[in-house]
Short mmCIF file of N, CA and C in Angstrom, two decimals:
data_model
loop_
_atom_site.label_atom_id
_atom_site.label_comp_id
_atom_site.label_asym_id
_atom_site.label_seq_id
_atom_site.Cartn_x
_atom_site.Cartn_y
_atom_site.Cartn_z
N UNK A 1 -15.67 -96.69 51.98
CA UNK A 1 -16.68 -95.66 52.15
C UNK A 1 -16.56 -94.60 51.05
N UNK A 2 -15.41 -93.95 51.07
CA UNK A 2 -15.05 -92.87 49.98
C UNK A 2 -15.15 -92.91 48.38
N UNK A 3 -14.49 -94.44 48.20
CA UNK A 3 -14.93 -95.35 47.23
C UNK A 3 -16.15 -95.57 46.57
N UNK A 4 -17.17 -96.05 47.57
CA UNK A 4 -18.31 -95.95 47.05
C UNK A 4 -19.27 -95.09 46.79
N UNK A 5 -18.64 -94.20 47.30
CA UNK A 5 -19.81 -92.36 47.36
C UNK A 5 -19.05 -92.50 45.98
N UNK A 6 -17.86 -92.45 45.51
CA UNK A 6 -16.82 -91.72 44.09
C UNK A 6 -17.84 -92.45 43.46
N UNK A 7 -18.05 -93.89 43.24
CA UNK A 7 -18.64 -94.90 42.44
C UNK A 7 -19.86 -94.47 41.59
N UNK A 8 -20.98 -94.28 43.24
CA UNK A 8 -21.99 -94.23 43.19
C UNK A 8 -22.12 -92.49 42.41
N UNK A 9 -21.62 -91.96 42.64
CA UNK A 9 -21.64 -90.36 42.19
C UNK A 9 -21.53 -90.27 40.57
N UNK A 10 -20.13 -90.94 40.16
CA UNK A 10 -20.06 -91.15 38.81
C UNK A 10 -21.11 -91.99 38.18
N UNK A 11 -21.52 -92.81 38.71
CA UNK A 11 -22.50 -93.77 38.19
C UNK A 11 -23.94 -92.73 37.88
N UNK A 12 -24.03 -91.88 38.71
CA UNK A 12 -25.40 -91.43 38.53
C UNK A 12 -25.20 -89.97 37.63
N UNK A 13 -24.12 -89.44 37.73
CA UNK A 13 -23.67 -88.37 36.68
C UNK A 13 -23.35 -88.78 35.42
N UNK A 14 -23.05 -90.22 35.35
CA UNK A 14 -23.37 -90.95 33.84
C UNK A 14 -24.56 -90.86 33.44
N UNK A 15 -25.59 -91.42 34.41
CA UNK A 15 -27.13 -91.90 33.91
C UNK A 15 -27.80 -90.15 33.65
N UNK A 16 -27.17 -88.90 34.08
CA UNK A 16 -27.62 -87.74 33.61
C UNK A 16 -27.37 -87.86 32.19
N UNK A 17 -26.54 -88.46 31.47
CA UNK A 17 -26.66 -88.02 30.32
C UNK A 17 -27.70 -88.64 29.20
N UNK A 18 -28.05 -89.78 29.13
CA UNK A 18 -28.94 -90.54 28.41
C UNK A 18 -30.09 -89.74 29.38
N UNK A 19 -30.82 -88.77 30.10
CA UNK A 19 -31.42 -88.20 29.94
C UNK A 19 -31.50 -86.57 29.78
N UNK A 20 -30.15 -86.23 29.16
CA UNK A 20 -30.60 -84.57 29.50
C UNK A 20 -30.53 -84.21 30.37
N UNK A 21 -30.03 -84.25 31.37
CA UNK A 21 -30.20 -83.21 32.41
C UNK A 21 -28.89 -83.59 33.30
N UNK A 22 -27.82 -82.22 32.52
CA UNK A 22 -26.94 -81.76 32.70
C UNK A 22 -26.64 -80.66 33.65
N UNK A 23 -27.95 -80.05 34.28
CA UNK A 23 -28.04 -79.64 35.61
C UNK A 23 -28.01 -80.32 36.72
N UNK A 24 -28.76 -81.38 36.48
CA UNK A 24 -28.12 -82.74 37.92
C UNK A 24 -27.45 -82.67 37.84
N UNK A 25 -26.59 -83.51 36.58
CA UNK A 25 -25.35 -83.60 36.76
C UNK A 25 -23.69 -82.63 37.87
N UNK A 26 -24.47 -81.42 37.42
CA UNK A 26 -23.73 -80.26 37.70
C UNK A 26 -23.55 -80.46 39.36
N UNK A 27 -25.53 -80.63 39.68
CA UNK A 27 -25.72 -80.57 41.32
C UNK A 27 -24.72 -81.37 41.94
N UNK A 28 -24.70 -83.06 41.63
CA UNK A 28 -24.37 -84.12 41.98
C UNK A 28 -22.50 -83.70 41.93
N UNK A 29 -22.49 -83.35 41.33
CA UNK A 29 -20.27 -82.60 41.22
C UNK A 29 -20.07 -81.97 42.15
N UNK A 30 -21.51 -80.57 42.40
CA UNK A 30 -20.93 -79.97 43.47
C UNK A 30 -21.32 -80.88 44.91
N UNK A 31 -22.51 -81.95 44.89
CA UNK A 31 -22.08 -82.88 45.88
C UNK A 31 -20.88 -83.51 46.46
N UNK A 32 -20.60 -83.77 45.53
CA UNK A 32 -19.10 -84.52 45.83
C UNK A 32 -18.34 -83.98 46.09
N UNK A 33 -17.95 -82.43 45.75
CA UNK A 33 -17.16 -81.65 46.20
C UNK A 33 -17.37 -80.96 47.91
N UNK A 34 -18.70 -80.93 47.91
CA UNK A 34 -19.27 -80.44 49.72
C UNK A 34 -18.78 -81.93 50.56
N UNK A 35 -18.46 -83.39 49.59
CA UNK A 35 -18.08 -84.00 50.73
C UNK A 35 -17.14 -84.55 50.79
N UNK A 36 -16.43 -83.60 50.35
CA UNK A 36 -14.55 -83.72 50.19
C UNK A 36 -14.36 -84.80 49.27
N UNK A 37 -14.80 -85.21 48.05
CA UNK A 37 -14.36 -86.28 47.14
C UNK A 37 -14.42 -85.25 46.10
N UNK A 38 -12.90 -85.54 45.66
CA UNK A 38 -12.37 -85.07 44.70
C UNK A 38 -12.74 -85.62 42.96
N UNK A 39 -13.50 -85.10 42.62
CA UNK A 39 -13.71 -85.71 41.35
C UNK A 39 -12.18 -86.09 40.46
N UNK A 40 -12.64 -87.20 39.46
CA UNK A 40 -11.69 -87.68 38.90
C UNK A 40 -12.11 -87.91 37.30
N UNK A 41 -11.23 -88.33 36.59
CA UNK A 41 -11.59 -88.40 35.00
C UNK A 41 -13.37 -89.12 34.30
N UNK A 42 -13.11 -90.18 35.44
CA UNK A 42 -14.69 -90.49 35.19
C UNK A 42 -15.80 -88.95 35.17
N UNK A 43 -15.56 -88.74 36.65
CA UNK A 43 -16.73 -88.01 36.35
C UNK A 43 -16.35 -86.56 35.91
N UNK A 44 -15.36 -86.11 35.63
CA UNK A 44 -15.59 -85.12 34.86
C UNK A 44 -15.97 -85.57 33.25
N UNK A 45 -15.56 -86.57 32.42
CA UNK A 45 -16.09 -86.92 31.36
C UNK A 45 -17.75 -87.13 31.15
N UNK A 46 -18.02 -87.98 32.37
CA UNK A 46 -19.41 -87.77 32.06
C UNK A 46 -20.01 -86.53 32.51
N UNK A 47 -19.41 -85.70 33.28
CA UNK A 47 -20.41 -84.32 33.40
C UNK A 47 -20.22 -83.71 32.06
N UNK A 48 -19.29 -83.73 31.47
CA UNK A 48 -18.98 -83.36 30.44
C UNK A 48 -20.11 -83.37 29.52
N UNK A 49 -19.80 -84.53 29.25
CA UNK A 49 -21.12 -85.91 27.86
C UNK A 49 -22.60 -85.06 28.74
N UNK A 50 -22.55 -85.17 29.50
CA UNK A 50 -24.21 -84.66 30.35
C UNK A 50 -24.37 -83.35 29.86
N UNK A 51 -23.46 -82.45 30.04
CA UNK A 51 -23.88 -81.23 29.29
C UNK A 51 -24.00 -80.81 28.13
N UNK A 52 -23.30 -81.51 27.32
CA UNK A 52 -22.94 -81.07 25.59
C UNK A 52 -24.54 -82.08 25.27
N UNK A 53 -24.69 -83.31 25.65
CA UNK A 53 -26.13 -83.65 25.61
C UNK A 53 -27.33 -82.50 25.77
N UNK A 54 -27.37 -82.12 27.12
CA UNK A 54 -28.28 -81.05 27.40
C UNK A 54 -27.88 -79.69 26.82
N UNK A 55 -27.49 -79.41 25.96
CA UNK A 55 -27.10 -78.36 25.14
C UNK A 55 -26.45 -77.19 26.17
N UNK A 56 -26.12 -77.82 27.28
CA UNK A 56 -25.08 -76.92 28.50
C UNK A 56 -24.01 -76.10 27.90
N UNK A 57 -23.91 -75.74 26.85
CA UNK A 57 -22.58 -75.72 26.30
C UNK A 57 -21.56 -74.87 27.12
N UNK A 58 -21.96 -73.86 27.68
CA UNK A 58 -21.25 -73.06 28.72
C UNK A 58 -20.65 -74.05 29.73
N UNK A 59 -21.33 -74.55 30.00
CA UNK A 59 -20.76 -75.63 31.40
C UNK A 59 -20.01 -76.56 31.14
N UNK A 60 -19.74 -77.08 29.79
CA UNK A 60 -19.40 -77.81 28.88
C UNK A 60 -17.85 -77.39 28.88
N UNK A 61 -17.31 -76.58 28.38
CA UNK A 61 -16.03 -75.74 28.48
C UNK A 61 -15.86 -75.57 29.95
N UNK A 62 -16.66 -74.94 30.81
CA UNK A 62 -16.17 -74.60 32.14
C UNK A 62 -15.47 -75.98 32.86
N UNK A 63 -15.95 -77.34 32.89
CA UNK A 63 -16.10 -78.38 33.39
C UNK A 63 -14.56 -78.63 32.47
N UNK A 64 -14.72 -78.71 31.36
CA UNK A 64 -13.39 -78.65 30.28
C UNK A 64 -11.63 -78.27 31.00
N UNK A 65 -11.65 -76.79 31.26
CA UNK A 65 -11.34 -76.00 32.03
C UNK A 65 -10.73 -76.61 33.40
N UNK A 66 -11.76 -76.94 34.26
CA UNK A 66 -11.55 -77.44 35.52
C UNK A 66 -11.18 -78.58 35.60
N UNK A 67 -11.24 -79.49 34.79
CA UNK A 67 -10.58 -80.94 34.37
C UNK A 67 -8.51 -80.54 34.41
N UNK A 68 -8.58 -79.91 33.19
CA UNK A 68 -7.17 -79.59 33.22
C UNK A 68 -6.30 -78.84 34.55
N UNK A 69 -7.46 -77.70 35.09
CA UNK A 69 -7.07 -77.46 36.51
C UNK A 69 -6.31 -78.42 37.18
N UNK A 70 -7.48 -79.41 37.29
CA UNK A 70 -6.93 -80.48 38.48
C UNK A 70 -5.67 -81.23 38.16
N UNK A 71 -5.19 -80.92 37.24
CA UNK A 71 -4.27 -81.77 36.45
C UNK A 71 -4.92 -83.03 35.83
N UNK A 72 -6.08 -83.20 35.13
CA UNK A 72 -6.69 -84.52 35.00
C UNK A 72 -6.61 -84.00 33.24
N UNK A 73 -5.43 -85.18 32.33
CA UNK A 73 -5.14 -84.92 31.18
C UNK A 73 -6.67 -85.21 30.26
N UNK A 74 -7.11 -85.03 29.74
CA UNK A 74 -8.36 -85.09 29.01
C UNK A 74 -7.93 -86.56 27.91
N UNK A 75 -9.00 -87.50 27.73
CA UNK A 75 -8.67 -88.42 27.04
C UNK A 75 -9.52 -88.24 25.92
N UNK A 76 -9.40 -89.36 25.03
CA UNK A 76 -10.43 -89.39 23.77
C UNK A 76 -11.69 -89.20 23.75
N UNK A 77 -12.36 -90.34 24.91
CA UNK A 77 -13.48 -89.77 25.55
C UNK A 77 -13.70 -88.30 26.05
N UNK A 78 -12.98 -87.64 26.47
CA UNK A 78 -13.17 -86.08 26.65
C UNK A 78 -13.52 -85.23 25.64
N UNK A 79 -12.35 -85.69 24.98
CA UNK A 79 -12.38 -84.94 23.27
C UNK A 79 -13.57 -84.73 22.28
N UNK A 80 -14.13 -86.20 22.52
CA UNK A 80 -15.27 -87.07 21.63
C UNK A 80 -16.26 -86.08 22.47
N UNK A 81 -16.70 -85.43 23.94
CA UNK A 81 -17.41 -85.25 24.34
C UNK A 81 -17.55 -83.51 24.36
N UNK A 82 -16.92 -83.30 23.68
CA UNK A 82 -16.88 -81.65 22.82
C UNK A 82 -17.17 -81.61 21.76
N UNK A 83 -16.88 -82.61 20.75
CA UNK A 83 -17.18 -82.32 19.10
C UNK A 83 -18.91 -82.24 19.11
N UNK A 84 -19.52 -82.57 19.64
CA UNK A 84 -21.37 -82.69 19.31
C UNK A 84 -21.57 -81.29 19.67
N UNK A 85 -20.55 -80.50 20.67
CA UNK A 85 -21.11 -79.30 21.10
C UNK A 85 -20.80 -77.76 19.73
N UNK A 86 -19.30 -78.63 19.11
CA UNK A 86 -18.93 -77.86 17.94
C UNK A 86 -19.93 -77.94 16.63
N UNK A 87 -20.74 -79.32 16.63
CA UNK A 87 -21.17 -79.53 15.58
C UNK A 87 -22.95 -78.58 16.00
N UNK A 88 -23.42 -78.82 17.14
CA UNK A 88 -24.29 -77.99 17.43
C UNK A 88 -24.34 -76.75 17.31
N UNK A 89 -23.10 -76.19 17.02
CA UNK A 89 -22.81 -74.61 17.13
C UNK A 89 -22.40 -73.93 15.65
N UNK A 90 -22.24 -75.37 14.97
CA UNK A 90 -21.46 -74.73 13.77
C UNK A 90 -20.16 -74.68 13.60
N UNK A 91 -19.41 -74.95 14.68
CA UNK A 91 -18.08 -74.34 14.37
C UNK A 91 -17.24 -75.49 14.24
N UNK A 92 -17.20 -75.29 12.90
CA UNK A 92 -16.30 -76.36 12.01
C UNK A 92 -14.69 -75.89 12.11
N UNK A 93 -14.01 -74.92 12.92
CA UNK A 93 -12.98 -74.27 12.82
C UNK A 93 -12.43 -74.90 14.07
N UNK A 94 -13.41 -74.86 15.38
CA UNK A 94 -13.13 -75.60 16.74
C UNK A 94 -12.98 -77.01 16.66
N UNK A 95 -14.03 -77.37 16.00
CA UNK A 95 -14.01 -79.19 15.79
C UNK A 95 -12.60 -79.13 15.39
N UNK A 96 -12.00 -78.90 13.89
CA UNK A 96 -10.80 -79.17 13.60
C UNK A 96 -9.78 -78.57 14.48
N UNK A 97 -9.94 -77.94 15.94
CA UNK A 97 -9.14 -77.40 16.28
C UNK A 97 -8.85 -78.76 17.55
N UNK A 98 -9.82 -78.87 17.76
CA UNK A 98 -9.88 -79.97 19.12
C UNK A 98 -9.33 -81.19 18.43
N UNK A 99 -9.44 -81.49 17.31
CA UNK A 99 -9.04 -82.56 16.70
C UNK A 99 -7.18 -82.92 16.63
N UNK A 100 -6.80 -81.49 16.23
CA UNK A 100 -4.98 -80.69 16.16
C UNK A 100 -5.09 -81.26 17.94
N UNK A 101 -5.80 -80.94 18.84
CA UNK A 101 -5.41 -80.68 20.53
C UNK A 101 -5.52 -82.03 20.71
N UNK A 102 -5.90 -83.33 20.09
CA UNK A 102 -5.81 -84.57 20.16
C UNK A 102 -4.78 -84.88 19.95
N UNK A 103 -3.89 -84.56 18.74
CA UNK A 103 -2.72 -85.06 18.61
C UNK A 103 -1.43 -84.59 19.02
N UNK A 104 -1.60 -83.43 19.60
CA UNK A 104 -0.61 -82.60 20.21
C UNK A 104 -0.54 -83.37 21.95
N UNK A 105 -1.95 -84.09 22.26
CA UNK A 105 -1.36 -84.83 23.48
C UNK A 105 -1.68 -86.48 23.19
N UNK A 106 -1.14 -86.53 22.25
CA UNK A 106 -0.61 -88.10 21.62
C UNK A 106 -2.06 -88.74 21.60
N UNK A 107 -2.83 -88.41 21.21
CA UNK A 107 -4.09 -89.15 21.37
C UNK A 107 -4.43 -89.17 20.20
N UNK A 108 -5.10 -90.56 19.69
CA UNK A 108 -5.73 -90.64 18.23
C UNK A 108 -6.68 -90.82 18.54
N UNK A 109 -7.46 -89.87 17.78
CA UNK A 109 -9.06 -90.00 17.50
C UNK A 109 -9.85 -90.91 16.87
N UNK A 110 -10.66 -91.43 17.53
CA UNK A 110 -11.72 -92.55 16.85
C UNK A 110 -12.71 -92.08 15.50
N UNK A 111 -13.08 -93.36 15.09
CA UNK A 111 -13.83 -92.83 14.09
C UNK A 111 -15.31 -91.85 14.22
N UNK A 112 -15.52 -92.11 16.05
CA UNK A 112 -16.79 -91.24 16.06
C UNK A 112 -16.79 -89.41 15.86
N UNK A 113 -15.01 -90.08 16.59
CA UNK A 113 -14.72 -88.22 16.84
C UNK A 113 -14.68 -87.30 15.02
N UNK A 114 -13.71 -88.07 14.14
CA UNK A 114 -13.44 -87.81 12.91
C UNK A 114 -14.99 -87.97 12.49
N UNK A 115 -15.78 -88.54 12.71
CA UNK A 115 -17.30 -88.71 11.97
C UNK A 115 -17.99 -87.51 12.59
N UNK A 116 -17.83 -86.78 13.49
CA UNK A 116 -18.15 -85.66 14.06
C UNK A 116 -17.88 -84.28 13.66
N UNK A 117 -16.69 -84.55 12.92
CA UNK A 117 -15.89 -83.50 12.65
C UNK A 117 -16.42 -83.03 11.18
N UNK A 118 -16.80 -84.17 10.61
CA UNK A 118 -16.96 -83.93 8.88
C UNK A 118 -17.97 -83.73 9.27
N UNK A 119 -19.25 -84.34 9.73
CA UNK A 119 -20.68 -83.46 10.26
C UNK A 119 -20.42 -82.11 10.47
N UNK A 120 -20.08 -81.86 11.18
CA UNK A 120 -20.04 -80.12 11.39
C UNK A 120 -19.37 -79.38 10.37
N UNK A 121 -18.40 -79.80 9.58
CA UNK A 121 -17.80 -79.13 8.28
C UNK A 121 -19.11 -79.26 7.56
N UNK A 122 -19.68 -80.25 6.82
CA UNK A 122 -20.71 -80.80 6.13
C UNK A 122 -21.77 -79.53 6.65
N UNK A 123 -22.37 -79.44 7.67
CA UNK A 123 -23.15 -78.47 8.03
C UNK A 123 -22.67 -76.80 7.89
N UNK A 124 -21.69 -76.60 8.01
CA UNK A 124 -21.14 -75.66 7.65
C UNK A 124 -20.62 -75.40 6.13
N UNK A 125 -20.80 -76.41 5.45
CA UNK A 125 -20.61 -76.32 4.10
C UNK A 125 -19.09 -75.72 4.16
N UNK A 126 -18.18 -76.63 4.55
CA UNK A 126 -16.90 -76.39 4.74
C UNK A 126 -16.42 -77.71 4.35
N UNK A 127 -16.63 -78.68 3.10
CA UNK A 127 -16.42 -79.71 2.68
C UNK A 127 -14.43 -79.56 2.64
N UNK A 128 -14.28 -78.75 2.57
CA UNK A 128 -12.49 -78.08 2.01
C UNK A 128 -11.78 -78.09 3.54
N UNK A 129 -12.63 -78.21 4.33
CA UNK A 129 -12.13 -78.13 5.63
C UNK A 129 -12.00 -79.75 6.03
N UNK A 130 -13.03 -80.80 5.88
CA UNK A 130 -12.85 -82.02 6.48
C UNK A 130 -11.98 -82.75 5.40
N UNK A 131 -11.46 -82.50 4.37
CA UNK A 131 -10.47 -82.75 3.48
C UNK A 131 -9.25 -82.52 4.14
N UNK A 132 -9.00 -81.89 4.97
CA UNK A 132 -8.22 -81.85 5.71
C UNK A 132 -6.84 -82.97 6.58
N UNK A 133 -8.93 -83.76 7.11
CA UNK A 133 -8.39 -84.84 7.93
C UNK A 133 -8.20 -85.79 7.42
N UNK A 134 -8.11 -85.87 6.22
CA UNK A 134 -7.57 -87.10 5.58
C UNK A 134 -5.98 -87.10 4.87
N UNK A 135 -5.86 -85.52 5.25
CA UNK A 135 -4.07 -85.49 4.36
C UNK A 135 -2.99 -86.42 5.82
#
């Protein structure tokens, strides 16, 4: 029973993100929470991806935040699901910062995350900055 509400919950806080709307998403979390299911890495990643999609960015960090609360270690996928919000914002200083917070909890970054990172330097005309990630 519990199982399949977790399932079905994550499943549909995924499908918020291929459309934008990172306010469902939000609703559907605090669902699960009014019925005593404890969210878990799934779905905080995709509420995550749902908001940095819907340009949530506030909720984006908060959700961030409350992940580590729970004790739920953030994975690559987590990571990967912040850099679009750095590159949306400009801040080529955070991207490379989240990138350092990848390897400080043993995690190597994929090529989408590093392809994310030089985007937002690139946009920031901080070419001296994504030189970086290649020393």
């Amino acid at each position: 029973c519990c199982y399949d509400l977790m399932v079905t919950h994550n499943a549909a806080i995924s499908a918020c993100s291929s459309h934008e709307s990172g306010s469902v998403s939000l609703h559907l979390l605090a669902n699960m929470r009014r019925a005593m299911l404890k969210p878990n890495l799934v779905t905080y990643n995709s509420s995550i991806h749902s908001c940095a999609t819907a340009s949530n960015f506030s909720q984006v960090w908060q959700l961030f935040e409350s992940m580590k609360q729970e004790h739920l270690a953030p994975t690559v996928a987590t990571f990967g699901s912040l850099l679009p919000v750095c590159e949306k914002w400009g801040s080529w200083e955070l991207a490379i910062g989240i990138i350092a917070k990848m390897g400080l909890a043993s995690l190597v970054p994929d090529t989408l995350a590093f392809g994310a990172v030089i985007n937002t330097c690139s946009k920031a005309t901080r070419w001296d900055a994504a030189l970086i990630l290649f020393q």
